[in-house]
CSV table of C-alpha atoms and ligand atoms in Angstrom, one decimal:
chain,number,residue,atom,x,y,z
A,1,UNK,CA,246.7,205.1,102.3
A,2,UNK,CA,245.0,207.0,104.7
A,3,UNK,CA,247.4,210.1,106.0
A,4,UNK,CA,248.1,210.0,109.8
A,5,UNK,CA,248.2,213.5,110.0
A,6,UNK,CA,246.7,216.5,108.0
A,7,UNK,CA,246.4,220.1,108.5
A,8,UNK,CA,242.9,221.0,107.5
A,9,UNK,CA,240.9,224.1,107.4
A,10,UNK,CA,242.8,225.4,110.7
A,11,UNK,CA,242.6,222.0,112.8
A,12,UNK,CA,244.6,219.2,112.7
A,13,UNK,CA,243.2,216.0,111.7
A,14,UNK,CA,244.6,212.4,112.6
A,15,UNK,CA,244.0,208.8,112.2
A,16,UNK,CA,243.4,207.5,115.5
A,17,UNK,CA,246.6,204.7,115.4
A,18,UNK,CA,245.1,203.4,118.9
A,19,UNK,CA,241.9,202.0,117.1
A,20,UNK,CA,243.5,200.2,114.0
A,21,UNK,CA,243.1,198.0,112.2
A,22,UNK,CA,239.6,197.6,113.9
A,23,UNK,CA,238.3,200.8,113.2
A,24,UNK,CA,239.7,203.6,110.6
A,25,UNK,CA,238.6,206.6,113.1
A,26,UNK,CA,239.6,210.6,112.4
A,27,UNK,CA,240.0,213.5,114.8
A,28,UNK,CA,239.9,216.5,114.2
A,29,UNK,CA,241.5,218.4,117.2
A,30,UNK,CA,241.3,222.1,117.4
A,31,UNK,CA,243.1,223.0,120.3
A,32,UNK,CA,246.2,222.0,121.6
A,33,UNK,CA,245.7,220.2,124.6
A,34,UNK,CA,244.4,217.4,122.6
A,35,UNK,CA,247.2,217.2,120.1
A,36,UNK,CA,249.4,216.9,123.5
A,37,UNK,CA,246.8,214.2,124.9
A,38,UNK,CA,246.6,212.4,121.5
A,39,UNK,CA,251.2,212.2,121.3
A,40,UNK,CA,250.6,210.9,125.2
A,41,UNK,CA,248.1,208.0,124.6
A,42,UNK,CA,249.9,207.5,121.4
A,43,UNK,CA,246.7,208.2,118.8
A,44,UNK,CA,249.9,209.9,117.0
A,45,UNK,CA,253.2,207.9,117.6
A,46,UNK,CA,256.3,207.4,115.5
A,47,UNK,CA,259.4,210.1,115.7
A,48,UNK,CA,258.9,211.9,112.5
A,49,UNK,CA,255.1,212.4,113.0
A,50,UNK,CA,255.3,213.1,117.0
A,51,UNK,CA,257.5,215.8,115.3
A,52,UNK,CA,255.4,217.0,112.7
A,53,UNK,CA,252.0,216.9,115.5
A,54,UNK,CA,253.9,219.2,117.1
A,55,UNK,CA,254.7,221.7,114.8
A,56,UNK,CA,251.0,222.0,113.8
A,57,UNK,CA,249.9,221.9,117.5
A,58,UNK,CA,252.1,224.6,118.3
A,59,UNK,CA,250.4,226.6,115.3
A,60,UNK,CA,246.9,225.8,116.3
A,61,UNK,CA,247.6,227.3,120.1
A,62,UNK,CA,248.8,230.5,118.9
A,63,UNK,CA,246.2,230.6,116.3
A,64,UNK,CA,243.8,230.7,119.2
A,65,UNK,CA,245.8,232.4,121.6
A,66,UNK,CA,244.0,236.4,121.9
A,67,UNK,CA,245.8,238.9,122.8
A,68,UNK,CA,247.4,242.2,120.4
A,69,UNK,CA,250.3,242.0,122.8
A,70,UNK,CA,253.5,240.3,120.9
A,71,UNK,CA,255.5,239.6,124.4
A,72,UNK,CA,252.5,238.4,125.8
A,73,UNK,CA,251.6,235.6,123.2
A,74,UNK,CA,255.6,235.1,123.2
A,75,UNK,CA,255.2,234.1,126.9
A,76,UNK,CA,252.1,232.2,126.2
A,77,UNK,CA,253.2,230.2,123.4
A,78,UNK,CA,256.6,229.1,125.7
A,79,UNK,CA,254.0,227.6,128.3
A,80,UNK,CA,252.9,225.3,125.2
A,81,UNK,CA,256.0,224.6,124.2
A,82,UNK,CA,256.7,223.0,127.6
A,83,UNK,CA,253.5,221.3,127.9
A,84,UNK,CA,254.3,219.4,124.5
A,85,UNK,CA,258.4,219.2,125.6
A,86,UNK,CA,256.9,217.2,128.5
A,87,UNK,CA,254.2,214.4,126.2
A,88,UNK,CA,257.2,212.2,125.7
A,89,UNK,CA,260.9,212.0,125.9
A,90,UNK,CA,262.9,210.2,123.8
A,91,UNK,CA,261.8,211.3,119.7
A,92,UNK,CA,264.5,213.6,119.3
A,93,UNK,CA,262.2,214.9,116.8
A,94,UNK,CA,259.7,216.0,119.1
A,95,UNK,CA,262.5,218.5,120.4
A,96,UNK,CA,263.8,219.6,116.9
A,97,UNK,CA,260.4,220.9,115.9
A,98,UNK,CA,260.2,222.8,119.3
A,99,UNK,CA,263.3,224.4,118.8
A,100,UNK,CA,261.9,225.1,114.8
A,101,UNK,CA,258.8,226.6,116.1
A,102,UNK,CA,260.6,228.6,118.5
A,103,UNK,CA,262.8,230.4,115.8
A,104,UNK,CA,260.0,230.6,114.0
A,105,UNK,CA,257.8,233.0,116.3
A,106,UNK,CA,259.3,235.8,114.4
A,107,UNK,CA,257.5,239.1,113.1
A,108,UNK,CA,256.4,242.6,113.7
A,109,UNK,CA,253.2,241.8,115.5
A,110,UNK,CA,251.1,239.1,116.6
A,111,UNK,CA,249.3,238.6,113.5
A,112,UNK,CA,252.5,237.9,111.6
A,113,UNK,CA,253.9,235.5,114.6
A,114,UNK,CA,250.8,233.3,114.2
A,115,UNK,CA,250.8,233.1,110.0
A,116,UNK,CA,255.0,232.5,110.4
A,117,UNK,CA,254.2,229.9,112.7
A,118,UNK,CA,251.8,228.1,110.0
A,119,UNK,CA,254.0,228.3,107.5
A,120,UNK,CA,256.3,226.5,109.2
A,121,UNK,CA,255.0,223.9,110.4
A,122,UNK,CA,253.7,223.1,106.9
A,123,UNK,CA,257.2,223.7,106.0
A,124,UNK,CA,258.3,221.0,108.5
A,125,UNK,CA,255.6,218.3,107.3
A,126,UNK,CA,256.8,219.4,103.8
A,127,UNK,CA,260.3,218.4,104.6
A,128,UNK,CA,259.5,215.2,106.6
A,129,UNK,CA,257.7,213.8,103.7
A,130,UNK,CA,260.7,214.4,101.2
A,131,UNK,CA,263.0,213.5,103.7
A,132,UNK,CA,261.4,210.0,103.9
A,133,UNK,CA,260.6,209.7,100.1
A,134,UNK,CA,264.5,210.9,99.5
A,135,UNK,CA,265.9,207.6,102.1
A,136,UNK,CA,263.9,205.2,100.9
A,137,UNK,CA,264.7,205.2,97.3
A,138,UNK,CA,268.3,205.5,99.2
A,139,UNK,CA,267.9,202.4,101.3
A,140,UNK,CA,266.6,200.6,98.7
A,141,UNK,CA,269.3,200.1,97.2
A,142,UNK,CA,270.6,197.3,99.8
A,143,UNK,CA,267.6,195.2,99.4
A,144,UNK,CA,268.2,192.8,96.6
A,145,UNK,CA,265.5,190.4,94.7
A,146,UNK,CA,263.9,187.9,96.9
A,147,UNK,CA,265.0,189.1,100.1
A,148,UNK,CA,263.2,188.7,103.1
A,149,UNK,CA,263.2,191.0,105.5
A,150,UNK,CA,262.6,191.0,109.3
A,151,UNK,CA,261.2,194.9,110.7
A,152,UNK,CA,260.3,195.5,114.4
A,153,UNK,CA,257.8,198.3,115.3
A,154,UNK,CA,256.2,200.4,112.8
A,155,UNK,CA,258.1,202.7,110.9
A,156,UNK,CA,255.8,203.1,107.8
A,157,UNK,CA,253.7,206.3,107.0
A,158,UNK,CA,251.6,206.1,109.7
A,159,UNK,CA,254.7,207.1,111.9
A,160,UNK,CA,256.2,209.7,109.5
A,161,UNK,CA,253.5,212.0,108.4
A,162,UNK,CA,255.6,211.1,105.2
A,163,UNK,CA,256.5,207.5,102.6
A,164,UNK,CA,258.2,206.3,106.2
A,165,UNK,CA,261.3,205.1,107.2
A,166,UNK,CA,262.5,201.4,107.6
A,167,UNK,CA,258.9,200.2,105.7
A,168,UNK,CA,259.6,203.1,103.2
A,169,UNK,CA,262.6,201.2,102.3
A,170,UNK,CA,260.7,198.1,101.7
A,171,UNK,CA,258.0,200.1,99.8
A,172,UNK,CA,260.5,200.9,97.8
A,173,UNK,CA,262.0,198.1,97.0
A,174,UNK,CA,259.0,196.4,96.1
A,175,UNK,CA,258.3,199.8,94.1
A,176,UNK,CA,261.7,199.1,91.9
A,177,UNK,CA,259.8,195.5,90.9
A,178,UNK,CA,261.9,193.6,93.6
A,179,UNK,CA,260.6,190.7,95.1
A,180,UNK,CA,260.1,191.2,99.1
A,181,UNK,CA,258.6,189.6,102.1
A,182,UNK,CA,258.6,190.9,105.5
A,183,UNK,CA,258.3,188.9,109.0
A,184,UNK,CA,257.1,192.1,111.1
A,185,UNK,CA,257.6,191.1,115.2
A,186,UNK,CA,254.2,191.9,116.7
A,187,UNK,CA,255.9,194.4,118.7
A,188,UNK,CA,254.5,193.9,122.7
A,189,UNK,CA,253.0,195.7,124.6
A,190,UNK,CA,251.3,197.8,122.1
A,191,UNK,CA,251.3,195.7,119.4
A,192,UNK,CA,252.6,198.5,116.4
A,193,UNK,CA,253.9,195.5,114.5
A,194,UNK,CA,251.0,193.3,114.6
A,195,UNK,CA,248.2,196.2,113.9
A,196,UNK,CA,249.9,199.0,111.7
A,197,UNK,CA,252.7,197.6,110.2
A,198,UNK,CA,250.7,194.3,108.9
A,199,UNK,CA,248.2,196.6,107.9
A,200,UNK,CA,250.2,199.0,106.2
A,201,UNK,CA,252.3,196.3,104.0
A,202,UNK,CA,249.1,194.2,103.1
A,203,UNK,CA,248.0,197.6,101.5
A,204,UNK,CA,251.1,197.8,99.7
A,205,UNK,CA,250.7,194.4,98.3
A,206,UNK,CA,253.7,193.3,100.3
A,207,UNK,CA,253.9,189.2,101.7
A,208,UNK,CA,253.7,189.7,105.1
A,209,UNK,CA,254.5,187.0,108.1
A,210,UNK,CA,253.5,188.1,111.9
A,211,UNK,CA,255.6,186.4,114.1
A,212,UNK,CA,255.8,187.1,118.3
A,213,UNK,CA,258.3,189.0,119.5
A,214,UNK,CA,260.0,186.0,120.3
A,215,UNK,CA,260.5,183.6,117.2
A,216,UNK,CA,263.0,186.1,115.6
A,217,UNK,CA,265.8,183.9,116.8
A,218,UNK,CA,264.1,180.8,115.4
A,219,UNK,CA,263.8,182.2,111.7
A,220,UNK,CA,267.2,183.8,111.9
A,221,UNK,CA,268.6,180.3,112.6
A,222,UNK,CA,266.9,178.8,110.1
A,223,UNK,CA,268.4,181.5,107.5
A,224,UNK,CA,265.0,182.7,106.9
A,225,UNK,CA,265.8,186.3,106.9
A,226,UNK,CA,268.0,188.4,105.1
A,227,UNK,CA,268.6,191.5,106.8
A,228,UNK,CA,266.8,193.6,109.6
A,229,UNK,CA,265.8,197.0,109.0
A,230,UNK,CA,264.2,199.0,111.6
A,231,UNK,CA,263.5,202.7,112.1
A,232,UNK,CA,264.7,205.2,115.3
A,233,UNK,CA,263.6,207.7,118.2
A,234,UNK,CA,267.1,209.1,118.3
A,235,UNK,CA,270.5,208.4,117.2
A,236,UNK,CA,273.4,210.0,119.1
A,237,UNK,CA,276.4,211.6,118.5
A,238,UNK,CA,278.1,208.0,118.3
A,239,UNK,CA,275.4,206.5,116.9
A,240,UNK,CA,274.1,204.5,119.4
A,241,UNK,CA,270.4,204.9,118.6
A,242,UNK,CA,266.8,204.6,120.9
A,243,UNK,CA,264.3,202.9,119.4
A,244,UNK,CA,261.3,200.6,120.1
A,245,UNK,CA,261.7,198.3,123.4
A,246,UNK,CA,263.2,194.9,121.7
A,247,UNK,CA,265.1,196.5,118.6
A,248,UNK,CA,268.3,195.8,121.0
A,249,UNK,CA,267.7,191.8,121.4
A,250,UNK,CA,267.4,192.0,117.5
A,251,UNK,CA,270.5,193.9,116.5
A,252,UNK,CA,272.0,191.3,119.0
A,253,UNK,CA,270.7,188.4,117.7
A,254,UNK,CA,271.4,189.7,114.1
A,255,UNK,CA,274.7,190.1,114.5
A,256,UNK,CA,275.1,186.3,115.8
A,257,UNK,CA,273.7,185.2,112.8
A,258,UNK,CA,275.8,187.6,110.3
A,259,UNK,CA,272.6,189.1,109.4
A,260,UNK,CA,272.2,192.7,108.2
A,261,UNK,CA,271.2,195.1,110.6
A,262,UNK,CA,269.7,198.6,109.2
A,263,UNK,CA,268.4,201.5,111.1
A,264,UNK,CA,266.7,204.2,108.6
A,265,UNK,CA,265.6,207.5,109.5
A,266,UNK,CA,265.7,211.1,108.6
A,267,UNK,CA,268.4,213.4,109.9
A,268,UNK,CA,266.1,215.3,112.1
A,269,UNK,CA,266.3,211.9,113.9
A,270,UNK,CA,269.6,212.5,115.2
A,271,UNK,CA,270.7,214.2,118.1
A,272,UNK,CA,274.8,215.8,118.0
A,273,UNK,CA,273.8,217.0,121.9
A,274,UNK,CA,274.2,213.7,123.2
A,275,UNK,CA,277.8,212.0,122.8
A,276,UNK,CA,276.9,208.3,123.7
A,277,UNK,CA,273.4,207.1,123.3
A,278,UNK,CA,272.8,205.7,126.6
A,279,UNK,CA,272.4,209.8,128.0
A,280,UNK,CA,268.8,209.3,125.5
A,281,UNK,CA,266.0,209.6,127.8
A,282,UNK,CA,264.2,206.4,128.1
A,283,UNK,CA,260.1,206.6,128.3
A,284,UNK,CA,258.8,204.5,131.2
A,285,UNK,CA,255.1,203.8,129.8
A,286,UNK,CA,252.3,202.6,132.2
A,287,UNK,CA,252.7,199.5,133.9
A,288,UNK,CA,248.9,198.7,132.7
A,289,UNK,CA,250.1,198.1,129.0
A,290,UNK,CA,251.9,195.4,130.1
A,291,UNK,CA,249.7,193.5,132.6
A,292,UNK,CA,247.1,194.4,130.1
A,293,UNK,CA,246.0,193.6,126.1
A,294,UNK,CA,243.4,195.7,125.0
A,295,UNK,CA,242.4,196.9,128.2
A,296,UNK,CA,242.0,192.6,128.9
A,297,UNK,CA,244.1,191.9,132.0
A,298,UNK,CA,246.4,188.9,131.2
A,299,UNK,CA,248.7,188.4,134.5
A,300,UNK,CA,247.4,188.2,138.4
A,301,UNK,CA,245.8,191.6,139.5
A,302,UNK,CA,248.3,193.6,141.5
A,303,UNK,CA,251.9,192.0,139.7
A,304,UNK,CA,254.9,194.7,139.1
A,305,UNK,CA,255.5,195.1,135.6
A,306,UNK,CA,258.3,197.4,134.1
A,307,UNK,CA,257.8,198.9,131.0
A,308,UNK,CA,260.7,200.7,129.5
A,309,UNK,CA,259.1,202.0,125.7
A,310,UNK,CA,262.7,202.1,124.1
A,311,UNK,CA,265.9,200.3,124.6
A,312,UNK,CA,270.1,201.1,123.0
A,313,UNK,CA,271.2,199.5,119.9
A,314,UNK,CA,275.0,199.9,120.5
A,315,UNK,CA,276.5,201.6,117.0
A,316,UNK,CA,279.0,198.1,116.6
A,317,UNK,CA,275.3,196.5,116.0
A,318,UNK,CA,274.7,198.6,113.0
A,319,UNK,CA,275.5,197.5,109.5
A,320,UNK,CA,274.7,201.2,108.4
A,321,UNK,CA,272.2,204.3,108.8
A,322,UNK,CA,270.0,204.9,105.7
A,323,UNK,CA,268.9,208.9,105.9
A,324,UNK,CA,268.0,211.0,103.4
A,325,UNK,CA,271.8,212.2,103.0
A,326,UNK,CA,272.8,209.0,102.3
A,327,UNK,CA,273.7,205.6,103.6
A,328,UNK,CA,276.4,205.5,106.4
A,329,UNK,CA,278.8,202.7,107.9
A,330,UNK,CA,281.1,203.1,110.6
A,331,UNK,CA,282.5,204.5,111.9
A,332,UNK,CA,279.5,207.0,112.4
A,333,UNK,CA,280.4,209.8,114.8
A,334,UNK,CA,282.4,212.1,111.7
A,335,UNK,CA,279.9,211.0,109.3
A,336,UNK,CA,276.8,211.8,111.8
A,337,UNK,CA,278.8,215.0,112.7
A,338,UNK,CA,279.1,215.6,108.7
A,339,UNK,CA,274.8,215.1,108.2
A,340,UNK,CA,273.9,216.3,111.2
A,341,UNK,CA,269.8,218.5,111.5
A,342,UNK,CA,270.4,221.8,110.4
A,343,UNK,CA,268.5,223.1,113.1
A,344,UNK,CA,270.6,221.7,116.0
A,345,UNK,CA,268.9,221.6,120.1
B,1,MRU,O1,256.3,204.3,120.9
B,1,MRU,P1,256.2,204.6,119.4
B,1,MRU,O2,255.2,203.7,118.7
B,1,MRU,O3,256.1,206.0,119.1
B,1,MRU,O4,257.6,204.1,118.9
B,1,MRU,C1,257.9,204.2,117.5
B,1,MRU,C2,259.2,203.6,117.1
B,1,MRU,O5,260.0,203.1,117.9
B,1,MRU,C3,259.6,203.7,115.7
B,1,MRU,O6,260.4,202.7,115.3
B,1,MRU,C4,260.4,205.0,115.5
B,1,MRU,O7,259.7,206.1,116.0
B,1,MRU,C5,260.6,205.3,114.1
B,1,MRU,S1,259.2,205.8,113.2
B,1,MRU,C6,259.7,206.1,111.6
């Protein structure tokens, strides 16, 4: 599959994830404004690869940053820092490659700062990917033959940089010669569900079933699905954990039914800062995205629309958390506080 993200030749190249399926379009972006721009209008989305865009982006501005003056790029590179701390909120990961970066600017003079800088950011992709390949062969192990599985979002490799999270467990699974099908929620307003994650499993080889946001309940009922399994933007202390707008209606509804419920994600998805998951900043997107499809208006000009981008699954919700560390049931605080990111906010 195409990679969503790519350091190349000193730029940083992504697949556009605002034009699929349509159109398979690359960037390259050679200065960080644009790699700040592209995490805003979600060109690159998904925790793990927000994280990993940052990283590099933070590379590329020192890169281009001139001065022979160490405190001075110092000072520069913390006005980049900020500008990316302020492209979106809630991916913890966002703020744990920051905080990486910001260790990182280490060395005798500026030339040294920049290359250290590099290196880690590859280092950081680097880790991502075996992060993800590491909790997928993990997860996998609680999918059994013929299940069916119901995933909201997309939590595949276009959002990691890496295998992916709760679709790397599927990938998985179907790797190991089980036999899996997936209903995958279209996932409004932005549709992730309906153009990346189809689009990803179909490559894969993978029976896929779109179904609207809301007809989970319906196949539930009807004992159509086996589990849920969904990725995450942050899982706190307790963990309570932020992820796509509607992943709370679907724990909930899970749980009615005795279904499953999995979260999977890497442990630089979690945040120890935050005891209780409902102090996780929640992104208010544009109201347009809403009132809007494709830039196609579909409600009466001038309505109020909200649009929160994440909601709280509540930890009593979660069956277990699949990370790359292992597979954890409740309750989580000691175990979170056990796996917790090395590099801590
Ligand atoms: O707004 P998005 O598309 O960046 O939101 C993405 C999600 O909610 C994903 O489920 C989450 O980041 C996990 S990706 C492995």
């Amino acid at each position: 599959m195409a990679r969503a993200i790519e350091w190349l030749d000193g730029k940083l190249r992504i697949l556009d994830q605002r034009k699929l399926p349509r159109e398979q379009i690359f960037a390259d972006l050679d200065n960080y404004q644009d790699v700040v721009l592209a995490i805003k209008e979600m060109r690159i989305r998904g925790a793990p690869a927000i994280g990993v865009a940052v990283a590099y982006g933070i590379a590329l501005a020192a890169s281009s940053i001139r001065t022979t003056n160490k405190d001075d790029l110092l000072a520069q590179l913390n006005q980049v820092m900020q500008a990316f701390a302020a492209s979106r909120p809630t991916a913890v990961n966002l703020f744990q490659a920051i905080n990486r970066m910001k260790k990182a600017a280490r060395g005798d003079g500026v030339a040294e700062i920049k290359k250290s800088l590099i290196d880690e950011a590859k280092q950081i992709h680097k880790e991502e990917v075996s992060a993800t390949e590491k909790l997928s062969q993990l997860g996998a192990e609680l999918i059994k033959d013929g299940f069916t599985l119901l995933t909201h979002c997309n939590a595949g490799a276009l959002a990691t940089a890496g295998y992916g999270t709760a679709l790397g467990v599927i990938k998985a699974a179907n790797e190991q010669g089980k036999k899996v099908s997936v209903f995958v929620t279209e996932t409004r307003p932005l549709l992730q569900g309906a153009r990346l994650t189809t689009w990803e499993l179909m490559q894969e080889g993978i029976p896929v079933t779109l179904i609207t946001d809301s007809m989970a309940g319906y196949f539930m009922k009807r004992g159509e699905i086996d589990c849920v399994i969904v990725g995450a933007d942050r899982i706190a202390a307790n963990g309570y954990t932020a992820n796509k707008i509607g992943t709370y209606t679907l724990a909930v509804l899970a749980n009615a039914h005795g279904i499953p419920f999995y979260v999977a994600a890497p442990t630089t998805t979690i945040d120890l800062s935050l005891t209780s998951g409902y102090q996780i900043p929640i992104e208010e997107r544009s109201p347009e995205e809403v009132t809007h499809i494709q830039g196609i208006p579909i409600a009466p000009a001038g309505i109020r629309a909200a649009n929160p981008a994440f909601d709280i699954t509540p930890n009593q919700y979660i069956s277990a958390i699949i990370t790359e560390k292992g597979i954890m049931r409740a309750p989580y605080t000691e175990g979170l506080k056990r796996i917790g990111p090395r590099f801590l906010l």
